[in-house]
XYZ file of C-alpha atoms in Angstrom:
778
model
C 0.000 0.000 0.000
C 1.287 3.470 -0.817
C 0.432 7.048 -0.007
C -0.495 9.827 -2.372
C 1.403 12.412 -0.355
C 4.692 10.962 -1.622
C 3.940 12.354 -5.043
C 2.614 15.736 -4.045
C 4.019 18.655 -5.972
C 4.639 22.084 -4.525
C 1.263 23.289 -3.251
C -0.538 25.769 -5.453
C -0.075 29.375 -4.424
C 2.304 30.862 -1.850
C 1.945 30.161 1.844
C -0.013 32.792 3.642
C -3.268 33.977 5.098
C -6.805 33.081 4.077
C -7.662 34.442 0.649
C -11.429 34.614 1.101
C -12.028 32.418 -1.917
C -11.810 28.762 -2.851
C -8.871 27.969 -5.111
C -9.205 25.581 -8.044
C -7.889 22.054 -7.617
C -4.884 21.002 -9.657
C -4.037 17.614 -8.086
C -6.039 14.424 -8.171
C -5.590 10.958 -6.714
C -7.388 8.533 -9.008
C -8.168 5.179 -7.358
C -7.901 2.658 -10.188
C -8.310 -0.195 -7.688
C -9.535 -0.529 -4.118
C -7.717 -3.733 -3.156
C -4.048 -4.472 -2.495
C -1.741 -7.474 -2.931
C 0.076 -6.673 0.341
C -1.294 -6.633 3.888
C 0.793 -3.869 5.470
C -0.195 -3.541 9.106
C 0.347 0.242 9.108
C -1.887 0.877 6.079
C -4.244 3.788 6.631
C -6.807 2.477 4.092
C -7.275 -1.072 5.359
C -6.021 -1.001 8.964
C -7.442 2.294 10.268
C -10.969 3.344 11.360
C -12.426 4.206 7.949
C -13.513 0.961 6.278
C -15.341 2.443 3.287
C -13.098 0.455 0.953
C -15.333 -2.558 1.582
C -18.169 -1.015 -0.472
C -15.950 0.162 -3.308
C -15.702 -1.697 -6.660
C -12.431 -3.555 -6.896
C -11.512 -1.782 -10.165
C -12.663 1.541 -11.578
C -15.101 0.990 -14.451
C -14.396 2.481 -17.892
C -17.453 4.756 -17.631
C -16.249 6.080 -14.271
C -12.800 6.725 -15.678
C -14.257 8.647 -18.622
C -16.416 10.758 -16.313
C -13.486 11.526 -14.030
C -11.225 12.522 -16.927
C -13.991 14.724 -18.335
C -14.515 16.477 -14.980
C -10.795 17.133 -14.503
C -10.443 18.542 -18.014
C -13.573 20.662 -17.570
C -12.216 22.152 -14.333
C -8.747 22.807 -15.827
C -10.267 24.586 -18.829
C -12.664 26.672 -16.737
C -9.896 27.893 -14.443
C -7.248 28.105 -17.194
C -4.836 25.891 -15.274
C -1.415 25.532 -16.862
C -0.843 22.071 -15.419
C -2.722 19.260 -13.708
C -1.235 16.369 -11.740
C -3.038 13.024 -11.588
C -1.683 10.201 -9.424
C -2.865 6.694 -10.299
C -3.438 5.021 -6.960
C -5.259 2.320 -5.048
C -5.232 -0.031 -3.177
C -2.490 -1.119 -5.496
C -2.856 0.363 -9.012
C -0.757 -2.400 -10.612
C -3.691 -4.758 -9.947
C -5.344 -2.997 -12.903
C -2.806 -4.748 -15.147
C -0.911 -3.407 -18.142
C -4.084 -3.101 -20.230
C -5.976 -1.271 -17.477
C -3.113 1.147 -16.914
C -2.819 1.810 -20.650
C -6.557 2.489 -20.900
C -6.505 4.857 -17.920
C -3.435 6.768 -19.039
C -4.718 7.002 -22.614
C -8.116 8.349 -21.555
C -6.601 10.917 -19.186
C -4.162 12.170 -21.799
C -6.861 12.301 -24.493
C -9.101 14.442 -22.303
C -6.660 16.624 -20.337
C -3.634 17.231 -22.575
C -5.573 19.499 -24.968
C -6.435 21.941 -22.147
C -3.549 21.651 -19.622
C -0.180 19.939 -19.307
C -0.840 16.601 -17.644
C 1.726 15.414 -15.108
C 0.733 11.768 -14.820
C 2.107 9.683 -11.954
C 1.577 6.433 -10.126
C 2.291 5.407 -6.536
C 2.825 1.667 -6.074
C 4.304 -0.977 -3.819
C 6.101 -2.240 -6.945
C 5.507 -5.957 -6.370
C 3.737 -6.501 -9.714
C 5.941 -4.209 -11.809
C 7.143 -5.948 -14.986
C 8.904 -4.873 -18.201
C 5.539 -5.011 -19.993
C 3.989 -2.648 -17.466
C 7.056 -0.398 -17.627
C 6.701 -0.226 -21.408
C 3.110 0.970 -20.957
C 4.127 3.550 -18.378
C 6.990 4.796 -20.560
C 4.729 5.044 -23.606
C 2.268 7.245 -21.681
C 4.956 9.173 -19.750
C 3.812 7.998 -16.307
C 6.301 8.623 -13.490
C 6.364 5.990 -10.748
C 6.950 6.306 -7.009
C 7.682 3.123 -5.050
C 7.096 2.450 -1.344
C 10.061 0.923 0.508
C 10.853 1.165 4.220
C 14.558 0.279 4.085
C 16.524 -2.973 4.070
C 14.802 -6.340 4.332
C 14.354 -6.287 8.112
C 13.069 -2.698 8.153
C 10.783 -3.114 5.161
C 9.288 -6.426 6.260
C 8.467 -5.118 9.707
C 5.199 -3.910 8.149
C 5.163 -4.446 4.364
C 4.330 -8.137 4.004
C 1.933 -10.333 2.050
C -1.201 -11.598 3.781
C 0.518 -14.940 4.441
C 3.427 -13.151 6.125
C 5.833 -13.558 3.190
C 8.429 -10.876 2.525
C 7.855 -8.248 -0.163
C 11.393 -6.844 -0.088
C 12.982 -8.793 -2.964
C 10.053 -8.063 -5.283
C 10.177 -4.357 -4.515
C 13.921 -4.236 -5.177
C 13.354 -5.989 -8.517
C 10.881 -3.236 -9.370
C 13.412 -0.567 -8.476
C 16.068 -2.297 -10.593
C 13.626 -2.195 -13.511
C 13.087 1.527 -13.041
C 16.848 2.102 -13.064
C 17.147 0.628 -16.540
C 18.006 3.323 -19.085
C 14.791 2.820 -21.033
C 12.663 3.309 -17.893
C 14.810 5.607 -15.753
C 13.002 8.778 -16.842
C 9.857 7.365 -15.206
C 11.489 6.729 -11.801
C 9.910 9.359 -9.513
C 11.350 8.344 -6.151
C 10.915 6.306 -2.984
C 8.418 6.780 -0.167
C 9.391 5.516 3.301
C 7.331 5.436 6.492
C 9.300 6.219 9.647
C 9.436 3.437 12.242
C 11.372 4.060 15.450
C 12.298 0.379 15.600
C 14.385 0.789 12.429
C 17.853 2.317 12.517
C 17.524 5.658 10.669
C 20.978 5.656 9.068
C 20.636 2.063 7.866
C 17.256 2.926 6.363
C 18.726 5.984 4.639
C 21.650 3.969 3.265
C 19.325 1.245 1.962
C 17.171 3.804 0.170
C 20.168 5.676 -1.232
C 21.514 2.419 -2.662
C 18.438 2.251 -4.912
C 19.557 5.492 -6.622
C 16.211 7.288 -6.268
C 15.665 10.747 -7.809
C 14.224 11.730 -4.421
C 13.200 10.278 -1.046
C 10.147 11.150 1.021
C 9.963 10.223 4.705
C 6.447 10.101 6.176
C 5.484 10.068 9.819
C 3.150 7.138 10.587
C -0.492 8.216 10.543
C -1.660 8.886 14.084
C -3.821 11.398 15.974
C -4.725 12.383 19.539
C -7.157 9.466 19.850
C -4.676 6.974 18.323
C -1.285 8.465 19.340
C 1.994 7.290 17.811
C 4.305 4.897 19.616
C 6.685 6.788 21.914
C 9.381 5.113 24.040
C 9.235 6.037 27.724
C 11.345 9.025 28.637
C 11.942 10.161 25.039
C 9.944 13.353 24.419
C 10.666 13.761 20.680
C 11.718 10.381 19.248
C 10.492 11.085 15.706
C 12.529 14.288 15.531
C 15.578 12.371 16.786
C 15.086 9.724 14.082
C 14.787 12.286 11.277
C 17.690 14.364 12.616
C 19.941 11.304 12.469
C 19.086 11.072 8.765
C 19.585 14.831 8.407
C 23.109 14.695 9.859
C 24.183 11.833 7.624
C 22.534 13.440 4.592
C 24.495 16.657 5.155
C 27.753 14.739 5.678
C 27.138 12.970 2.365
C 26.759 16.311 0.601
C 22.954 16.009 0.176
C 23.302 13.485 -2.681
C 19.551 13.112 -3.229
C 16.598 15.408 -2.437
C 14.724 14.459 0.755
C 11.362 16.173 0.403
C 10.513 16.699 4.076
C 13.953 18.046 5.018
C 14.244 20.276 1.969
C 10.755 21.657 2.599
C 11.722 22.663 6.148
C 14.927 24.253 4.837
C 12.951 26.132 2.181
C 10.256 27.413 4.528
C 12.904 28.580 7.004
C 14.237 30.829 4.236
C 10.745 32.114 3.393
C 10.237 29.770 0.464
C 7.521 27.255 -0.319
C 7.068 23.716 0.973
C 6.988 20.765 -1.407
C 4.821 18.609 0.845
C 1.471 18.962 2.575
C 3.114 17.603 5.746
C 4.667 20.999 6.623
C 4.299 24.631 5.631
C 1.314 26.874 5.006
C 0.782 26.136 1.318
C -2.752 25.675 0.081
C -3.912 22.039 -0.111
C -5.425 21.645 -3.578
C -5.949 17.883 -3.842
C -9.039 15.709 -4.156
C -9.412 11.921 -4.332
C -11.646 10.123 -6.846
C -12.582 6.644 -5.603
C -13.219 3.616 -7.817
C -16.966 4.274 -7.731
C -16.443 7.887 -8.837
C -17.051 9.563 -5.465
C -15.029 12.621 -4.575
C -13.215 12.273 -1.263
C -10.874 14.407 0.760
C -7.235 13.465 1.189
C -6.795 9.743 1.930
C -4.893 10.202 5.187
C -8.166 11.254 6.842
C -9.140 7.572 6.824
C -6.919 7.295 9.905
C -9.230 9.652 11.887
C -12.679 8.030 11.968
C -15.046 6.123 9.709
C -16.404 8.414 6.993
C -13.902 11.214 7.640
C -12.894 11.712 3.963
C -16.458 11.571 2.567
C -17.934 14.550 0.694
C -21.234 13.138 -0.644
C -20.174 14.189 -4.157
C -19.316 12.172 -7.269
C -18.067 12.690 -10.820
C -21.416 11.764 -12.409
C -23.540 14.428 -10.699
C -21.056 17.034 -9.527
C -18.309 19.238 -10.895
C -14.814 19.553 -9.442
C -15.858 23.079 -8.456
C -18.424 21.504 -6.110
C -15.700 19.387 -4.507
C -13.425 22.422 -4.164
C -16.247 24.249 -2.350
C -16.758 21.444 0.195
C -16.248 23.025 3.646
C -13.435 20.702 4.745
C -11.524 21.053 1.465
C -12.103 24.815 1.424
C -10.839 25.098 5.000
C -7.557 23.459 4.001
C -7.109 26.211 1.399
C -7.121 29.029 3.966
C -3.507 28.770 5.135
C -2.797 30.225 8.553
C -6.462 31.096 9.209
C -7.386 27.413 9.011
C -5.201 26.444 11.979
C -6.130 26.271 15.646
C -5.324 29.196 17.964
C -2.336 27.383 19.494
C -0.752 26.921 16.081
C -1.489 30.468 14.912
C 0.442 31.843 17.903
C 3.417 29.465 17.521
C 6.715 31.046 16.352
C 7.506 28.151 13.979
C 4.059 27.926 12.368
C 5.239 29.098 8.951
C 7.616 26.144 8.797
C 5.559 23.504 10.574
C 2.218 24.663 9.130
C 0.416 22.744 11.861
C 1.652 19.444 10.472
C -0.397 17.049 8.388
C -4.128 17.762 8.628
C -5.023 14.169 9.591
C -2.610 14.236 12.517
C -4.568 17.017 14.257
C -7.738 14.995 14.913
C -9.205 14.574 18.392
C -12.758 13.447 19.186
C -14.810 16.407 20.389
C -12.667 19.122 18.798
C -12.216 17.551 15.366
C -9.193 18.922 13.521
C -8.972 22.162 15.498
C -5.819 21.033 17.321
C -2.049 21.057 16.873
C -0.498 17.989 15.315
C -0.049 14.967 17.552
C 3.594 15.288 16.418
C 3.753 18.944 17.545
C 6.733 18.496 19.902
C 8.681 16.507 17.299
C 8.031 19.083 14.589
C 9.166 21.938 16.841
C 12.367 20.083 17.744
C 13.002 19.259 14.089
C 12.552 22.894 13.046
C 14.810 24.237 15.832
C 17.536 21.631 15.295
C 17.708 22.320 11.535
C 18.305 26.049 12.007
C 21.419 27.010 10.059
C 21.144 24.275 7.443
C 22.222 26.000 4.201
C 19.390 26.673 1.791
C 21.781 26.001 -1.090
C 22.118 22.337 -1.953
C 25.394 21.173 -3.516
C 25.243 19.857 -7.043
C 23.420 16.548 -6.946
C 24.725 13.376 -8.377
C 23.401 12.435 -11.767
C 22.500 8.987 -12.910
C 21.020 7.009 -15.744
C 18.114 9.426 -15.871
C 20.570 11.819 -17.576
C 20.515 9.588 -20.680
C 17.204 9.650 -22.473
C 16.402 7.481 -25.464
C 16.978 10.518 -27.694
C 20.499 10.972 -26.275
C 21.322 7.281 -26.724
C 20.048 7.379 -30.306
C 22.152 10.461 -30.988
C 25.300 8.844 -29.576
C 24.621 5.583 -31.417
C 24.842 7.482 -34.711
C 28.568 7.790 -34.038
C 29.243 11.489 -33.770
C 26.910 12.754 -31.049
C 26.028 16.371 -30.389
C 27.761 18.598 -27.868
C 24.665 18.414 -25.636
C 24.744 14.599 -25.591
C 28.438 14.686 -24.732
C 27.750 17.099 -21.882
C 25.147 14.706 -20.515
C 27.782 11.978 -20.481
C 30.044 14.342 -18.564
C 27.233 14.894 -16.040
C 26.896 11.151 -15.585
C 30.634 10.927 -14.941
C 30.514 13.705 -12.338
C 27.608 11.968 -10.621
C 29.540 8.708 -10.466
C 32.531 10.446 -8.891
C 30.283 11.981 -6.259
C 28.669 8.617 -5.588
C 32.113 7.015 -5.211
C 33.146 9.636 -2.669
C 29.942 9.172 -0.680
C 30.543 5.424 -0.670
C 34.099 5.971 0.606
C 33.114 8.424 3.344
C 32.382 5.793 6.054
C 35.875 4.329 5.575
C 37.368 7.820 5.632
C 36.118 8.235 9.192
C 38.788 5.722 10.337
C 41.644 7.658 8.684
C 42.350 11.072 10.319
C 43.861 12.558 7.136
C 41.019 11.342 4.922
C 38.372 12.312 7.493
C 39.600 15.918 7.614
C 39.621 15.986 3.814
C 36.056 14.670 3.628
C 34.753 17.246 6.111
C 36.431 20.052 4.178
C 35.097 18.791 0.843
C 31.523 18.649 2.198
C 31.836 22.243 3.466
C 33.357 23.475 0.196
C 30.612 21.815 -1.815
C 28.244 24.291 -0.179
C 30.550 27.327 0.020
C 32.461 26.925 -3.284
C 30.626 24.368 -5.468
C 32.316 25.462 -8.711
C 35.788 24.796 -7.339
C 34.690 21.359 -6.129
C 33.118 20.580 -9.494
C 36.307 21.407 -11.411
C 38.393 19.125 -9.205
C 35.911 16.239 -9.243
C 35.696 16.426 -13.037
C 39.437 15.835 -13.294
C 39.772 12.417 -14.987
C 42.153 10.878 -12.480
C 40.140 11.722 -9.366
C 37.706 9.025 -10.445
C 40.558 6.604 -11.121
C 41.866 7.184 -7.581
C 38.380 6.773 -6.059
C 37.783 3.505 -7.921
C 41.121 2.149 -6.691
C 40.038 2.934 -3.127
C 36.650 1.360 -3.665
C 38.326 -1.768 -5.016
C 40.414 -2.109 -1.861
C 43.801 -0.655 -2.844
C 45.418 0.167 0.482
C 47.195 3.396 1.304
C 45.284 5.621 -1.111
C 42.372 6.836 0.998
C 44.328 9.779 2.451
C 44.454 11.308 -1.062
C 40.938 12.551 -0.276
C 42.710 15.353 1.604
C 44.615 16.293 -1.573
C 41.335 16.447 -3.499
C 39.836 18.755 -0.861
C 43.004 20.880 -0.683
C 42.954 21.401 -4.465
C 39.345 22.611 -4.257
C 40.193 24.952 -1.354
C 43.147 26.467 -3.239
C 40.983 26.962 -6.313
C 38.327 28.666 -4.196
C 40.840 30.862 -2.373
C 39.599 29.513 0.955
C 42.118 29.521 3.801
C 42.336 26.144 5.566
C 45.071 24.019 7.109
C 45.196 20.232 6.782
C 47.592 17.328 6.367
C 47.997 16.129 2.769
C 49.573 12.784 1.767
C 52.998 12.509 0.182
C 53.543 9.663 -2.265
C 57.092 8.733 -3.301
C 58.366 12.075 -2.051
C 55.815 14.012 -4.136
C 52.693 15.835 -2.967
C 50.114 15.811 -5.778
C 47.141 18.174 -6.032
C 44.685 17.197 -8.785
C 44.228 19.860 -11.515
C 46.993 22.013 -9.974
C 50.302 20.122 -10.035
C 52.823 18.353 -7.835
C 55.395 19.452 -5.253
C 58.678 17.602 -4.730
C 59.045 17.570 -0.955
C 62.439 15.787 -1.179
C 61.622 13.796 1.934
C 60.255 10.351 2.707
C 57.223 11.445 4.756
C 53.626 10.184 4.867
C 52.101 13.703 4.977
C 52.884 17.406 4.815
C 50.978 20.244 6.479
C 49.321 22.447 3.823
C 47.716 25.854 4.380
C 45.724 27.084 1.421
C 45.350 30.749 0.629
C 44.452 33.094 -2.189
C 46.638 32.305 -5.204
C 48.556 29.421 -3.692
C 49.485 27.606 -0.495
C 52.117 27.157 2.186
C 53.758 23.831 3.039
C 55.329 22.830 6.349
C 57.497 19.792 5.656
C 60.621 18.271 7.232
C 61.194 21.272 9.491
C 60.989 23.868 6.728
C 58.270 26.067 5.318
C 57.689 26.544 1.591
C 55.478 29.175 0.021
C 53.969 28.293 -3.370
C 52.530 31.053 -5.519
C 50.733 29.513 -8.480
C 51.527 32.567 -10.595
C 55.252 32.428 -9.707
C 56.031 28.850 -8.653
C 59.277 27.747 -6.972
C 61.534 25.179 -8.609
C 60.121 22.303 -6.527
C 56.601 22.932 -7.842
C 55.585 21.303 -11.144
C 52.369 23.001 -12.222
C 49.797 21.145 -14.273
C 50.240 22.311 -17.849
C 47.196 24.213 -19.047
C 47.540 24.724 -22.784
C 45.447 26.346 -25.499
C 44.688 23.912 -28.306
C 41.956 24.085 -30.906
C 40.605 27.273 -29.366
C 40.069 25.766 -25.908
C 41.992 24.973 -22.742
C 43.312 21.456 -22.103
C 45.520 19.837 -19.501
C 48.687 18.357 -20.917
C 48.809 15.980 -17.957
C 52.326 14.833 -17.144
C 52.391 15.014 -13.321
C 49.195 13.490 -11.889
C 50.122 10.445 -9.764
C 47.114 8.442 -10.979
C 47.581 8.935 -14.731
C 49.382 5.593 -15.182
C 46.237 3.575 -15.939
C 46.618 2.706 -19.636
C 48.713 -0.496 -19.713
C 51.119 1.577 -21.761
C 54.088 3.518 -20.329
C 53.294 7.173 -19.694
C 55.912 9.815 -20.377
C 57.657 11.513 -17.445
C 57.459 15.264 -16.894
C 58.017 16.962 -20.259
C 60.725 19.467 -20.891
C 59.369 22.913 -21.745
C 60.401 22.554 -25.408
C 58.664 19.176 -25.679
C 55.534 20.601 -24.050
C 55.524 23.418 -26.611
C 55.757 20.893 -29.480
C 52.897 18.851 -27.974
C 50.772 21.981 -27.670
C 51.399 22.972 -31.283
C 50.615 19.443 -32.466
C 47.376 19.223 -30.461
C 46.267 22.642 -31.652
C 46.725 21.646 -35.285
C 44.929 18.306 -34.813
C 41.921 19.837 -33.056
C 41.661 22.613 -35.633
C 41.751 19.983 -38.371
C 38.877 18.170 -36.661
C 36.675 21.242 -36.964
C 37.166 21.240 -40.720
C 36.839 17.493 -41.378
C 33.761 15.286 -41.630
C 31.620 18.441 -41.562
C 33.122 19.117 -38.130
C 30.923 16.303 -36.837
C 33.300 14.927 -34.195
C 34.654 18.261 -32.979
C 31.684 19.105 -30.675
C 31.868 15.846 -28.731
C 35.664 15.942 -28.520
C 35.499 19.540 -27.332
C 32.889 18.739 -24.671
C 34.567 15.589 -23.317
C 38.327 15.973 -23.723
C 39.809 17.582 -20.604
C 43.303 16.095 -20.525
C 45.855 14.548 -22.876
C 48.446 12.243 -21.309
C 51.692 11.914 -23.294
C 52.834 8.306 -23.709
C 56.388 7.151 -24.314
C 57.032 6.629 -28.051
C 56.834 3.048 -29.289
C 60.353 1.715 -30.023
C 59.049 0.149 -33.254
C 57.493 3.418 -34.388
C 53.887 2.197 -34.137
C 51.139 4.665 -33.281
C 50.002 4.336 -29.689
C 46.855 5.667 -27.993
C 44.556 4.586 -25.190
C 41.504 5.502 -23.141
C 40.290 4.172 -19.792
C 36.779 4.131 -18.402
C 38.219 4.922 -14.970
C 39.740 8.136 -16.370
C 36.815 9.693 -18.190
C 37.828 12.859 -20.054
C 41.468 11.875 -20.629
C 43.128 10.392 -23.699
C 46.665 9.002 -23.730
C 48.680 9.260 -26.970
C 52.256 8.840 -28.084
C 53.731 11.364 -30.534
C 52.002 10.939 -33.911
C 53.624 11.583 -37.301
C 51.354 14.527 -38.160
C 48.217 16.371 -37.128
C 46.015 14.266 -39.464
C 47.062 11.061 -37.688
C 46.724 12.660 -34.266
C 43.189 13.823 -35.089
C 42.199 10.231 -35.912
C 43.728 8.938 -32.681
C 41.928 11.551 -30.577
C 38.542 10.748 -32.130
C 39.161 7.005 -31.839
C 39.849 7.272 -28.092
C 37.059 9.747 -27.377
C 34.673 7.185 -28.912
C 35.867 4.728 -26.270
C 35.253 7.344 -23.568
C 31.732 7.944 -24.855
C 30.866 4.266 -24.919
C 32.397 3.701 -21.471
C 30.194 6.486 -20.115
C 27.108 4.967 -21.742
C 27.949 1.543 -20.306
C 28.344 3.107 -16.858
C 24.569 3.553 -16.724
C 23.115 1.470 -19.583
C 23.112 -2.301 -19.952
C 23.620 -2.760 -23.691
C 24.455 -6.475 -23.415
C 24.096 -9.438 -21.084
C 27.196 -9.252 -18.903
C 26.792 -12.906 -17.969
C 27.204 -13.953 -21.622
C 30.802 -15.157 -21.921
C 30.773 -15.962 -25.646
C 33.462 -14.394 -27.810
C 33.496 -13.177 -31.387
C 36.275 -13.242 -33.949
C 36.866 -9.779 -35.410
C 38.999 -8.793 -38.423
C 41.157 -6.294 -36.542
C 42.337 -8.668 -33.779
C 43.742 -12.205 -33.926
C 42.174 -13.208 -30.582
C 38.399 -13.718 -30.107
C 36.879 -10.769 -28.292
C 34.142 -10.546 -25.618
C 30.935 -8.701 -26.471
C 32.020 -5.521 -24.702
C 35.326 -5.479 -26.573
C 33.559 -5.899 -29.915
C 31.148 -3.095 -29.054
C 34.061 -0.805 -28.232
C 35.940 -1.692 -31.396
C 32.980 -1.171 -33.692
C 32.025 2.144 -32.103
C 35.591 3.467 -32.454
C 36.030 2.106 -36.000
C 32.714 3.616 -37.076
C 34.165 7.066 -36.323
C 37.522 6.302 -37.924
C 35.781 5.117 -41.103
C 33.712 8.295 -41.097
C 36.844 10.438 -40.848
C 38.635 8.647 -43.677
C 35.437 8.906 -45.734
C 35.743 12.701 -45.751
C 39.441 12.798 -46.734
C 40.654 12.956 -50.337
C 42.969 10.587 -52.150
C 43.266 6.850 -52.838
C 44.991 6.076 -49.520
C 42.110 7.632 -47.619
C 39.582 5.736 -49.740
C 41.342 2.456 -49.010
C 41.443 3.190 -45.284
C 37.736 4.099 -45.357
C 36.804 0.787 -47.040
C 38.927 -1.201 -44.597
C 37.409 0.336 -41.463
C 33.894 0.303 -42.927
C 34.095 -3.391 -43.788
C 35.518 -4.241 -40.368
C 32.667 -2.371 -38.707
C 29.885 -3.825 -40.877
C 30.978 -7.388 -40.243
C 31.298 -6.886 -36.472
C 27.926 -5.119 -36.200
C 26.160 -7.904 -38.061
C 27.812 -10.471 -35.793
C 26.675 -8.558 -32.693
C 23.116 -8.256 -33.963
C 22.998 -11.975 -34.663
C 24.559 -13.187 -31.413
C 21.528 -12.700 -29.161
C 23.587 -11.161 -26.357
C 22.296 -7.589 -26.660
C 19.603 -6.098 -24.446
C 16.681 -4.213 -25.964
C 18.588 -0.956 -25.533
C 21.741 -2.570 -26.932
C 19.945 -3.923 -29.967
C 18.604 -0.430 -30.661
C 22.044 1.153 -30.111
C 23.846 -1.270 -32.438
C 21.031 -1.039 -34.969
C 21.478 2.733 -35.086
C 25.203 2.247 -35.744
C 24.294 -0.052 -38.637
C 21.861 2.562 -39.964
C 24.687 5.118 -39.988
C 26.856 2.830 -42.080
C 23.994 2.089 -44.452
C 23.362 5.804 -44.928
C 26.868 6.225 -46.367
C 26.033 3.856 -49.222
């Protein structure tokens, strides 16, 4: 069983006093079913006083659906609403089946879309979610919220089947479905009911692991006649539970929106709430039951039998009539609709009196403070000082729509698609750092670095972003995640680099590796001493180092001899790093060059500039936008003794390409495009399953003597597609021969992939689009 409040949008109109009029309704909960496949013992529909569900039809009839859609559209047109939100609900709406959901979504869109933008959603327990249902939801642009209370022990404390069986595994399968690239855009978030018996941090971690776009924590429905569970001697246990989540959430850098917490932060700054649970926003929601009756918000079922009833229905009454119902109208009066105690409370504009249903007491009705009044006050007071600004949030597979994947599959890809891949990379780096933060607590150097980075992400987010986008920060973080010992302290170097960039004065210990102190994006300092750490003090334009009994001052504009600055060069009209000092750049299975002499660096810069300028003029400039958006660093490799051309890319170093000196700018341009193709595909595979990773079959390809796994063939074909395209645009017989060779290699490999049966639906589409590109050249 789920709750409509998890999918509430920002309430219509600003918080404030009574307006003297009834506002139109823009949000609707449409009960497609009135039964559920779970028997949750905290369910407010089936386990609380109101038992009106027993008289409701199990499924909404087609005629009722048509009448409801007509009434909603009529109301939206009459009041000239820009947008309307409809939440498909129950019971459990998935009991309507794929066909029932398609019929409902189709009818609502047919009626409402012509007069107002329809934001169509569904709240579900997820147990019956299947790929077929997801296809229906994706086709009708229905966003899905899933109810989950944490890990298996927390979730199954209440959310079980009638026979007592666990629902946890089924719900996690549903969430895994929604994380698939083809369905990710429809993943709305997770709703979780607070239970004091569950550890708050473990619950938060379990929810975060499901990569939700947002989380909503709900207090269990209770009132003064049915008060919530409270341990003896603990005056505000629900505030304590939520504050434990709040502390961890802040320490993690607020990686995902938490609706309740963000609403309290917003209202403290004078902004609007995004939930009816707090704040003084106008409540503009009505429920339509399976028999077509209009009801007030569902949570009122926890008060007394008949509490939500209005006596109105979609066949005989307009939505205007429902909006004018005294109880609904009262909830649209803001501060004036609260009891005297609440109106006089100093935190009322944040708390808003709490959820309407939680104010009920026999004899005085809803003219009371919330039964959670003390908890809400404590929560508001304890969150004072939480910054209103949220750091940049991690991105995920939802950054890659089908349109972006189709664009990338064509080979070239637009600059916008490439930037979305870069956003995915940044999100993965942030997620890696969050995952490492518990281990950092056991390392004093890393712990200080993590605390500083969290603070800087609020105070100087641009400086943090630049450092985290550096290709080799991710490579370092993945090494730590994979258990490489001794590297975790480098977190302090990452934080120090961000502080120096921001001009923020801080002092912390930074690790020294092989006598060198490296600062990502900035350079490396030769400390000439075998020490584990050096004391660094950042300041405007540089930093001071205390090491081995001496003090060194480093001005970035006028560096001392011991400082090797990262080489920022202008090439192709943009700035690049010619990366020859980063300690984590050696990840290519090819030997990287040592620090370049100034003359060699100048030759590299000239060569890169010519190659990137050539790219803009070749192949209609088609590869230049993606290369420009993705390429942040070029790592010089040692020349091959046999004179062969060498280049490489690594998924763990997104944004960097390693190359050995090439004979001319034309050859270097091909190498750069070839490796950027690998970076693009690595970024896609970070969030999209294009093939069955359990399939261990190998394919023979014309460009390698050894049979290759599916992923290797995908990489080769995607890179060779671009190389063929480049040779296709160049004049002369040698270019024509190279074009035919790479084209034929790619055609044969693509056909083998399409015939192997190892590709997912998304992979089949991706490879098919590559084949279409080749066919278009003919």
